[in-house]
Amino acid sequence: MKCYFAILLAVAAATLSGCATSSQARNVEATGFLGNCRELLQPGKPGEEQLLVYRNPKADWKSYKKIVVEPVSIWSDPKQELSSDERQDLQKLVDNFQTLLRAKLAADYEIVERKGPGVLISQVALTSGEQAYTSLKVVSKAVPYGSAASYLWTFMTGKAPFVGEASLEWMVKDAETGDILSASVDRRVGADTFVGEDALNMEYFNSWGDVKSSLDFWADDVVYRLCVFRSGNNCIAPKKGLKLPS
């Protein structure tokens, strides 16, 4: 037990030093969830937008007062094999994300179930969700030269070793015409740090914590993007949260 707490202290001490970078990944690949819309995607502005984006220049965002929030799906990646337990855990996270997303959108739109004029359709899919190897994260910080090796790996790959990650695709359509108004693809990787700029990473020892943190970020990001699209007042950008050592 004493050894375990010593490792925790080592982790906290190690993460208090060094520079930091955003937890948005360097790149992402679109899946079949967006269909032919994938061909319209362009790289987003680094640090300001999702990694891949499309905006319909003819969209009249201010004309929409209602929104249909379709159930968030888990888009199966044939390269990622999930056990039944892992899929159940991921489904719980997605269900919680769905509830959170609806609650946040309800502040700006009337949530409806039927399609019609002046109605948006929001379609979201979690296309990748990988849990972290928490024990290996801790050990890599505690062993000699572990932190240096971790920083080097992060610099080379854009993702710290043993952390989790998630990818999300989002599409907004006109409910009446079916026209695609916006689409985006984003990927976020876990924060390999116990101490953030202004808070502790309470999900550090939760194997699915990195996925949860990413979904929480995206819930705020969806609301923010729609606010910006319609030129709303006081659009609140999501906090980037904890940072990755680099």
PDB file of C-alpha atoms in Angstrom:
ATOM      1  CA  MET A   1       0.000   0.000   0.000  1.00  0.00           C
ATOM      2  CA  LYS A   2       2.836   2.400   0.840  1.00  0.00           C
ATOM      3  CA  CYS A   3       4.399   1.636  -2.521  1.00  0.00           C
ATOM      4  CA  TYR A   4       1.100   2.451  -4.259  1.00  0.00           C
ATOM      5  CA  PHE A   5       0.812   5.870  -2.631  1.00  0.00           C
ATOM      6  CA  ALA A   6       4.454   6.547  -3.418  1.00  0.00           C
ATOM      7  CA  ILE A   7       3.677   5.954  -7.069  1.00  0.00           C
ATOM      8  CA  LEU A   8       0.724   8.361  -6.888  1.00  0.00           C
ATOM      9  CA  LEU A   9       2.968  11.061  -5.445  1.00  0.00           C
ATOM     10  CA  ALA A  10       5.519  10.420  -8.160  1.00  0.00           C
ATOM     11  CA  VAL A  11       2.851  10.825 -10.803  1.00  0.00           C
ATOM     12  CA  ALA A  12       1.648  14.134  -9.354  1.00  0.00           C
ATOM     13  CA  ALA A  13       5.176  15.480  -9.036  1.00  0.00           C
ATOM     14  CA  ALA A  14       6.108  14.489 -12.572  1.00  0.00           C
ATOM     15  CA  THR A  15       3.073  16.106 -14.126  1.00  0.00           C
ATOM     16  CA  LEU A  16       3.580  19.431 -12.376  1.00  0.00           C
ATOM     17  CA  SER A  17       6.523  20.209 -14.644  1.00  0.00           C
ATOM     18  CA  GLY A  18       6.871  20.633 -18.382  1.00  0.00           C
ATOM     19  CA  CYS A  19       4.968  22.435 -21.108  1.00  0.00           C
ATOM     20  CA  ALA A  20       1.523  21.400 -22.320  1.00  0.00           C
ATOM     21  CA  THR A  21      -0.519  21.071 -25.484  1.00  0.00           C
ATOM     22  CA  SER A  22      -4.148  20.550 -26.440  1.00  0.00           C
ATOM     23  CA  SER A  23      -5.770  17.138 -26.074  1.00  0.00           C
ATOM     24  CA  GLN A  24      -7.169  17.307 -29.596  1.00  0.00           C
ATOM     25  CA  ALA A  25      -5.468  14.642 -31.719  1.00  0.00           C
ATOM     26  CA  ARG A  26      -3.364  15.448 -34.752  1.00  0.00           C
ATOM     27  CA  ASN A  27      -5.466  13.585 -37.284  1.00  0.00           C
ATOM     28  CA  VAL A  28      -8.583  11.517 -37.807  1.00  0.00           C
ATOM     29  CA  GLU A  29     -10.197   9.445 -40.539  1.00  0.00           C
ATOM     30  CA  ALA A  30     -13.880   9.721 -41.430  1.00  0.00           C
ATOM     31  CA  THR A  31     -15.910   6.505 -41.431  1.00  0.00           C
ATOM     32  CA  GLY A  32     -18.954   5.526 -43.444  1.00  0.00           C
ATOM     33  CA  PHE A  33     -21.305   7.185 -40.942  1.00  0.00           C
ATOM     34  CA  LEU A  34     -21.257  10.465 -42.885  1.00  0.00           C
ATOM     35  CA  GLY A  35     -21.873   8.719 -46.198  1.00  0.00           C
ATOM     36  CA  ASN A  36     -21.062  10.756 -49.301  1.00  0.00           C
ATOM     37  CA  CYS A  37     -20.589  13.830 -47.115  1.00  0.00           C
ATOM     38  CA  ARG A  38     -17.071  12.581 -46.422  1.00  0.00           C
ATOM     39  CA  GLU A  39     -16.050  13.951 -49.798  1.00  0.00           C
ATOM     40  CA  LEU A  40     -17.013  17.472 -48.691  1.00  0.00           C
ATOM     41  CA  LEU A  41     -14.873  17.508 -45.560  1.00  0.00           C
ATOM     42  CA  GLN A  42     -11.943  19.890 -45.277  1.00  0.00           C
ATOM     43  CA  PRO A  43      -9.317  20.322 -42.529  1.00  0.00           C
ATOM     44  CA  GLY A  44     -10.583  22.545 -39.737  1.00  0.00           C
ATOM     45  CA  LYS A  45      -8.683  25.497 -38.338  1.00  0.00           C
ATOM     46  CA  PRO A  46      -6.091  24.083 -35.907  1.00  0.00           C
ATOM     47  CA  GLY A  47      -7.120  24.648 -32.315  1.00  0.00           C
ATOM     48  CA  GLU A  48     -10.363  26.356 -33.309  1.00  0.00           C
ATOM     49  CA  GLU A  49     -12.463  23.733 -35.083  1.00  0.00           C
ATOM     50  CA  GLN A  50     -12.875  20.001 -35.354  1.00  0.00           C
ATOM     51  CA  LEU A  51     -10.194  18.200 -37.337  1.00  0.00           C
ATOM     52  CA  LEU A  52     -12.432  17.791 -40.420  1.00  0.00           C
ATOM     53  CA  VAL A  53     -15.366  20.088 -41.185  1.00  0.00           C
ATOM     54  CA  TYR A  54     -18.005  20.958 -43.772  1.00  0.00           C
ATOM     55  CA  ARG A  55     -20.316  23.966 -43.723  1.00  0.00           C
ATOM     56  CA  ASN A  56     -23.148  24.516 -46.189  1.00  0.00           C
ATOM     57  CA  PRO A  57     -22.742  28.147 -47.298  1.00  0.00           C
ATOM     58  CA  LYS A  58     -26.469  28.403 -48.079  1.00  0.00           C
ATOM     59  CA  ALA A  59     -27.632  27.371 -44.598  1.00  0.00           C
ATOM     60  CA  ASP A  60     -29.897  29.903 -42.874  1.00  0.00           C
ATOM     61  CA  TRP A  61     -29.127  28.924 -39.295  1.00  0.00           C
ATOM     62  CA  LYS A  62     -31.252  31.633 -37.709  1.00  0.00           C
ATOM     63  CA  SER A  63     -34.403  30.157 -39.222  1.00  0.00           C
ATOM     64  CA  TYR A  64     -34.210  27.007 -37.094  1.00  0.00           C
ATOM     65  CA  LYS A  65     -35.898  27.042 -33.703  1.00  0.00           C
ATOM     66  CA  LYS A  66     -36.418  23.318 -33.141  1.00  0.00           C
ATOM     67  CA  ILE A  67     -34.192  20.277 -33.249  1.00  0.00           C
ATOM     68  CA  VAL A  68     -34.535  16.504 -33.448  1.00  0.00           C
ATOM     69  CA  VAL A  69     -31.740  14.858 -31.470  1.00  0.00           C
ATOM     70  CA  GLU A  70     -31.410  11.370 -32.859  1.00  0.00           C
ATOM     71  CA  PRO A  71     -29.998   8.656 -30.577  1.00  0.00           C
ATOM     72  CA  VAL A  72     -26.210   8.702 -30.464  1.00  0.00           C
ATOM     73  CA  SER A  73     -24.887   5.547 -32.088  1.00  0.00           C
ATOM     74  CA  ILE A  74     -21.738   3.508 -31.692  1.00  0.00           C
ATOM     75  CA  TRP A  75     -20.399   3.144 -35.205  1.00  0.00           C
ATOM     76  CA  SER A  76     -18.557  -0.156 -35.242  1.00  0.00           C
ATOM     77  CA  ASP A  77     -14.961  -0.016 -36.398  1.00  0.00           C
ATOM     78  CA  PRO A  78     -13.889  -3.382 -37.845  1.00  0.00           C
ATOM     79  CA  LYS A  79     -10.332  -2.654 -36.673  1.00  0.00           C
ATOM     80  CA  GLN A  80     -11.469  -2.300 -33.068  1.00  0.00           C
ATOM     81  CA  GLU A  81     -12.670  -5.473 -31.408  1.00  0.00           C
ATOM     82  CA  LEU A  82     -14.676  -4.883 -28.247  1.00  0.00           C
ATOM     83  CA  SER A  83     -15.630  -7.498 -25.703  1.00  0.00           C
ATOM     84  CA  SER A  84     -19.230  -7.645 -24.510  1.00  0.00           C
ATOM     85  CA  ASP A  85     -18.234  -5.936 -21.241  1.00  0.00           C
ATOM     86  CA  GLU A  86     -16.372  -3.187 -23.074  1.00  0.00           C
ATOM     87  CA  ARG A  87     -19.325  -2.577 -25.378  1.00  0.00           C
ATOM     88  CA  GLN A  88     -21.663  -2.355 -22.375  1.00  0.00           C
ATOM     89  CA  ASP A  89     -19.364   0.179 -20.705  1.00  0.00           C
ATOM     90  CA  LEU A  90     -19.157   2.193 -23.904  1.00  0.00           C
ATOM     91  CA  GLN A  91     -22.941   2.109 -24.329  1.00  0.00           C
ATOM     92  CA  LYS A  92     -23.396   3.541 -20.822  1.00  0.00           C
ATOM     93  CA  LEU A  93     -21.084   6.415 -21.705  1.00  0.00           C
ATOM     94  CA  VAL A  94     -22.965   7.038 -24.945  1.00  0.00           C
ATOM     95  CA  ASP A  95     -26.338   6.963 -23.158  1.00  0.00           C
ATOM     96  CA  ASN A  96     -25.102   9.513 -20.620  1.00  0.00           C
ATOM     97  CA  PHE A  97     -23.749  11.650 -23.447  1.00  0.00           C
ATOM     98  CA  GLN A  98     -27.126  11.519 -25.184  1.00  0.00           C
ATOM     99  CA  THR A  99     -28.892  12.737 -22.039  1.00  0.00           C
ATOM    100  CA  LEU A 100     -26.344  15.502 -21.508  1.00  0.00           C
ATOM    101  CA  LEU A 101     -26.506  16.627 -25.133  1.00  0.00           C
ATOM    102  CA  ARG A 102     -30.301  16.865 -25.138  1.00  0.00           C
ATOM    103  CA  ALA A 103     -30.281  18.841 -21.897  1.00  0.00           C
ATOM    104  CA  LYS A 104     -27.752  21.345 -23.204  1.00  0.00           C
ATOM    105  CA  LEU A 105     -29.467  21.786 -26.580  1.00  0.00           C
ATOM    106  CA  ALA A 106     -32.804  22.335 -24.845  1.00  0.00           C
ATOM    107  CA  ALA A 107     -31.481  25.676 -23.596  1.00  0.00           C
ATOM    108  CA  ASP A 108     -31.417  27.027 -27.174  1.00  0.00           C
ATOM    109  CA  TYR A 109     -33.893  24.884 -29.115  1.00  0.00           C
ATOM    110  CA  GLU A 110     -37.221  23.211 -28.645  1.00  0.00           C
ATOM    111  CA  ILE A 111     -36.506  19.485 -28.621  1.00  0.00           C
ATOM    112  CA  VAL A 112     -39.009  17.760 -30.912  1.00  0.00           C
ATOM    113  CA  GLU A 113     -39.503  14.256 -32.249  1.00  0.00           C
ATOM    114  CA  ARG A 114     -41.160  15.096 -35.580  1.00  0.00           C
ATOM    115  CA  LYS A 115     -39.544  16.514 -38.675  1.00  0.00           C
ATOM    116  CA  GLY A 116     -40.838  19.632 -40.357  1.00  0.00           C
ATOM    117  CA  PRO A 117     -40.020  23.178 -41.472  1.00  0.00           C
ATOM    118  CA  GLY A 118     -37.639  25.116 -39.239  1.00  0.00           C
ATOM    119  CA  VAL A 119     -36.351  21.924 -37.658  1.00  0.00           C
ATOM    120  CA  LEU A 120     -32.784  20.672 -37.472  1.00  0.00           C
ATOM    121  CA  ILE A 121     -31.749  17.025 -37.209  1.00  0.00           C
ATOM    122  CA  SER A 122     -28.652  16.256 -35.179  1.00  0.00           C
ATOM    123  CA  GLN A 123     -26.966  12.913 -35.866  1.00  0.00           C
ATOM    124  CA  VAL A 124     -23.958  11.844 -33.815  1.00  0.00           C
ATOM    125  CA  ALA A 125     -21.853   8.697 -33.818  1.00  0.00           C
ATOM    126  CA  LEU A 126     -19.015   7.629 -31.574  1.00  0.00           C
ATOM    127  CA  THR A 127     -16.752   5.993 -34.144  1.00  0.00           C
ATOM    128  CA  SER A 128     -13.943   5.004 -31.811  1.00  0.00           C
ATOM    129  CA  GLY A 129     -13.651   4.567 -28.072  1.00  0.00           C
ATOM    130  CA  GLU A 130     -10.529   3.080 -26.534  1.00  0.00           C
ATOM    131  CA  GLN A 131     -10.029   2.770 -22.810  1.00  0.00           C
ATOM    132  CA  ALA A 132      -6.761   3.633 -21.102  1.00  0.00           C
ATOM    133  CA  TYR A 133      -4.320   1.197 -19.504  1.00  0.00           C
ATOM    134  CA  THR A 134      -4.326   2.917 -16.132  1.00  0.00           C
ATOM    135  CA  SER A 135      -1.821   0.679 -14.366  1.00  0.00           C
ATOM    136  CA  LEU A 136       0.697   1.077 -17.181  1.00  0.00           C
ATOM    137  CA  LYS A 137       0.185   4.853 -17.187  1.00  0.00           C
ATOM    138  CA  VAL A 138       1.117   5.007 -13.518  1.00  0.00           C
ATOM    139  CA  VAL A 139       4.086   2.680 -13.845  1.00  0.00           C
ATOM    140  CA  SER A 140       5.467   4.567 -16.843  1.00  0.00           C
ATOM    141  CA  LYS A 141       5.564   7.713 -14.721  1.00  0.00           C
ATOM    142  CA  ALA A 142       7.206   6.008 -11.756  1.00  0.00           C
ATOM    143  CA  VAL A 143      10.020   4.030 -13.396  1.00  0.00           C
ATOM    144  CA  PRO A 144      13.374   5.684 -14.167  1.00  0.00           C
ATOM    145  CA  TYR A 145      13.318   7.607 -17.448  1.00  0.00           C
ATOM    146  CA  GLY A 146       9.602   6.776 -17.755  1.00  0.00           C
ATOM    147  CA  SER A 147       8.501  10.381 -18.065  1.00  0.00           C
ATOM    148  CA  ALA A 148      11.146  11.188 -20.656  1.00  0.00           C
ATOM    149  CA  ALA A 149      10.136   8.178 -22.742  1.00  0.00           C
ATOM    150  CA  SER A 150       6.481   9.169 -22.397  1.00  0.00           C
ATOM    151  CA  TYR A 151       7.172  12.718 -23.585  1.00  0.00           C
ATOM    152  CA  LEU A 152       9.175  11.409 -26.544  1.00  0.00           C
ATOM    153  CA  TRP A 153       6.382   9.036 -27.552  1.00  0.00           C
ATOM    154  CA  THR A 154       3.842  11.851 -27.289  1.00  0.00           C
ATOM    155  CA  PHE A 155       5.996  14.129 -29.431  1.00  0.00           C
ATOM    156  CA  MET A 156       6.381  11.471 -32.124  1.00  0.00           C
ATOM    157  CA  THR A 157       2.806  10.158 -32.249  1.00  0.00           C
ATOM    158  CA  GLY A 158       0.686  12.984 -30.870  1.00  0.00           C
ATOM    159  CA  LYS A 159      -0.712  10.640 -28.231  1.00  0.00           C
ATOM    160  CA  ALA A 160       0.744   9.782 -24.844  1.00  0.00           C
ATOM    161  CA  PRO A 161       1.312   6.062 -24.210  1.00  0.00           C
ATOM    162  CA  PHE A 162      -1.414   4.015 -22.517  1.00  0.00           C
ATOM    163  CA  VAL A 163      -4.065   6.778 -22.561  1.00  0.00           C
ATOM    164  CA  GLY A 164      -7.542   6.352 -24.010  1.00  0.00           C
ATOM    165  CA  GLU A 165      -9.017   8.111 -27.004  1.00  0.00           C
ATOM    166  CA  ALA A 166     -12.297   8.719 -28.791  1.00  0.00           C
ATOM    167  CA  SER A 167     -13.492   9.814 -32.223  1.00  0.00           C
ATOM    168  CA  LEU A 168     -16.816  11.462 -32.954  1.00  0.00           C
ATOM    169  CA  GLU A 169     -18.713  12.338 -36.131  1.00  0.00           C
ATOM    170  CA  TRP A 170     -21.541  14.857 -36.182  1.00  0.00           C
ATOM    171  CA  MET A 171     -23.950  15.791 -38.956  1.00  0.00           C
ATOM    172  CA  VAL A 172     -26.719  18.401 -38.987  1.00  0.00           C
ATOM    173  CA  LYS A 173     -29.472  18.313 -41.596  1.00  0.00           C
ATOM    174  CA  ASP A 174     -32.549  20.298 -42.545  1.00  0.00           C
ATOM    175  CA  ALA A 175     -35.411  18.098 -41.339  1.00  0.00           C
ATOM    176  CA  GLU A 176     -37.702  19.074 -44.192  1.00  0.00           C
ATOM    177  CA  THR A 177     -35.355  18.893 -47.172  1.00  0.00           C
ATOM    178  CA  GLY A 178     -32.720  16.511 -45.877  1.00  0.00           C
ATOM    179  CA  ASP A 179     -29.973  18.896 -46.979  1.00  0.00           C
ATOM    180  CA  ILE A 180     -26.729  18.567 -45.046  1.00  0.00           C
ATOM    181  CA  LEU A 181     -26.004  21.838 -43.299  1.00  0.00           C
ATOM    182  CA  SER A 182     -22.884  20.870 -41.403  1.00  0.00           C
ATOM    183  CA  ALA A 183     -20.671  17.866 -40.748  1.00  0.00           C
ATOM    184  CA  SER A 184     -17.535  17.314 -38.739  1.00  0.00           C
ATOM    185  CA  VAL A 185     -15.129  14.651 -37.528  1.00  0.00           C
ATOM    186  CA  ASP A 186     -12.990  14.994 -34.444  1.00  0.00           C
ATOM    187  CA  ARG A 187     -10.650  12.872 -32.347  1.00  0.00           C
ATOM    188  CA  ARG A 188      -9.406  13.490 -28.838  1.00  0.00           C
ATOM    189  CA  VAL A 189      -6.766  11.703 -26.817  1.00  0.00           C
ATOM    190  CA  GLY A 190      -6.486  11.376 -23.057  1.00  0.00           C
ATOM    191  CA  ALA A 191      -4.584  13.695 -20.770  1.00  0.00           C
ATOM    192  CA  ASP A 192      -1.568  11.847 -19.408  1.00  0.00           C
ATOM    193  CA  THR A 193      -1.423  14.020 -16.342  1.00  0.00           C
ATOM    194  CA  PHE A 194      -2.901  13.984 -12.870  1.00  0.00           C
ATOM    195  CA  VAL A 195      -2.600  17.741 -12.429  1.00  0.00           C
ATOM    196  CA  GLY A 196      -4.095  20.175 -14.917  1.00  0.00           C
ATOM    197  CA  GLU A 197      -3.679  23.910 -15.283  1.00  0.00           C
ATOM    198  CA  ASP A 198      -6.406  24.669 -12.764  1.00  0.00           C
ATOM    199  CA  ALA A 199      -7.755  21.316 -11.581  1.00  0.00           C
ATOM    200  CA  LEU A 200      -6.970  17.691 -10.848  1.00  0.00           C
ATOM    201  CA  ASN A 201      -7.722  15.036 -13.431  1.00  0.00           C
ATOM    202  CA  MET A 202     -10.297  13.101 -11.422  1.00  0.00           C
ATOM    203  CA  GLU A 203     -10.659  10.562 -14.243  1.00  0.00           C
ATOM    204  CA  TYR A 204      -6.951   9.675 -14.352  1.00  0.00           C
ATOM    205  CA  PHE A 205      -7.442   6.255 -12.759  1.00  0.00           C
ATOM    206  CA  ASN A 206     -10.661   5.465 -14.603  1.00  0.00           C
ATOM    207  CA  SER A 207      -9.931   3.342 -17.677  1.00  0.00           C
ATOM    208  CA  TRP A 208     -12.861   4.950 -19.532  1.00  0.00           C
ATOM    209  CA  GLY A 209     -12.174   8.404 -18.107  1.00  0.00           C
ATOM    210  CA  ASP A 210     -10.488   9.714 -21.244  1.00  0.00           C
ATOM    211  CA  VAL A 211     -13.489   8.746 -23.374  1.00  0.00           C
ATOM    212  CA  LYS A 212     -15.879  10.325 -20.863  1.00  0.00           C
ATOM    213  CA  SER A 213     -13.884  13.557 -20.784  1.00  0.00           C
ATOM    214  CA  SER A 214     -13.924  13.696 -24.579  1.00  0.00           C
ATOM    215  CA  LEU A 215     -17.693  13.198 -24.714  1.00  0.00           C
ATOM    216  CA  ASP A 216     -18.229  15.902 -22.087  1.00  0.00           C
ATOM    217  CA  PHE A 217     -16.138  18.272 -24.206  1.00  0.00           C
ATOM    218  CA  TRP A 218     -18.086  17.447 -27.368  1.00  0.00           C
ATOM    219  CA  ALA A 219     -21.447  18.016 -25.657  1.00  0.00           C
ATOM    220  CA  ASP A 220     -20.385  21.609 -24.989  1.00  0.00           C
ATOM    221  CA  ASP A 221     -18.775  21.890 -28.402  1.00  0.00           C
ATOM    222  CA  VAL A 222     -21.987  20.953 -30.265  1.00  0.00           C
ATOM    223  CA  VAL A 223     -23.911  23.663 -28.429  1.00  0.00           C
ATOM    224  CA  TYR A 224     -21.135  26.178 -29.072  1.00  0.00           C
ATOM    225  CA  ARG A 225     -20.899  25.427 -32.804  1.00  0.00           C
ATOM    226  CA  LEU A 226     -24.641  25.833 -33.328  1.00  0.00           C
ATOM    227  CA  CYS A 227     -24.512  29.122 -31.434  1.00  0.00           C
ATOM    228  CA  VAL A 228     -21.699  30.387 -33.664  1.00  0.00           C
ATOM    229  CA  PHE A 229     -23.482  29.218 -36.823  1.00  0.00           C
ATOM    230  CA  ARG A 230     -26.559  31.284 -36.021  1.00  0.00           C
ATOM    231  CA  SER A 231     -24.415  34.279 -34.901  1.00  0.00           C
ATOM    232  CA  GLY A 232     -25.767  33.989 -31.388  1.00  0.00           C
ATOM    233  CA  ASN A 233     -24.825  36.195 -28.484  1.00  0.00           C
ATOM    234  CA  ASN A 234     -22.512  35.020 -25.695  1.00  0.00           C
ATOM    235  CA  CYS A 235     -21.468  31.757 -27.355  1.00  0.00           C
ATOM    236  CA  ILE A 236     -19.410  29.910 -24.763  1.00  0.00           C
ATOM    237  CA  ALA A 237     -16.525  27.873 -26.157  1.00  0.00           C
ATOM    238  CA  PRO A 238     -15.898  24.572 -24.361  1.00  0.00           C
ATOM    239  CA  LYS A 239     -12.976  24.458 -21.987  1.00  0.00           C
ATOM    240  CA  LYS A 240     -10.099  22.495 -23.402  1.00  0.00           C
ATOM    241  CA  GLY A 241      -9.592  21.042 -19.943  1.00  0.00           C
ATOM    242  CA  LEU A 242      -6.499  19.213 -18.848  1.00  0.00           C
ATOM    243  CA  LYS A 243      -3.448  19.232 -21.053  1.00  0.00           C
ATOM    244  CA  LEU A 244      -1.074  16.648 -22.404  1.00  0.00           C
ATOM    245  CA  PRO A 245       2.585  16.905 -21.391  1.00  0.00           C
ATOM    246  CA  SER A 246       4.845  17.526 -24.382  1.00  0.00           C
TER     247      SER A 246
END
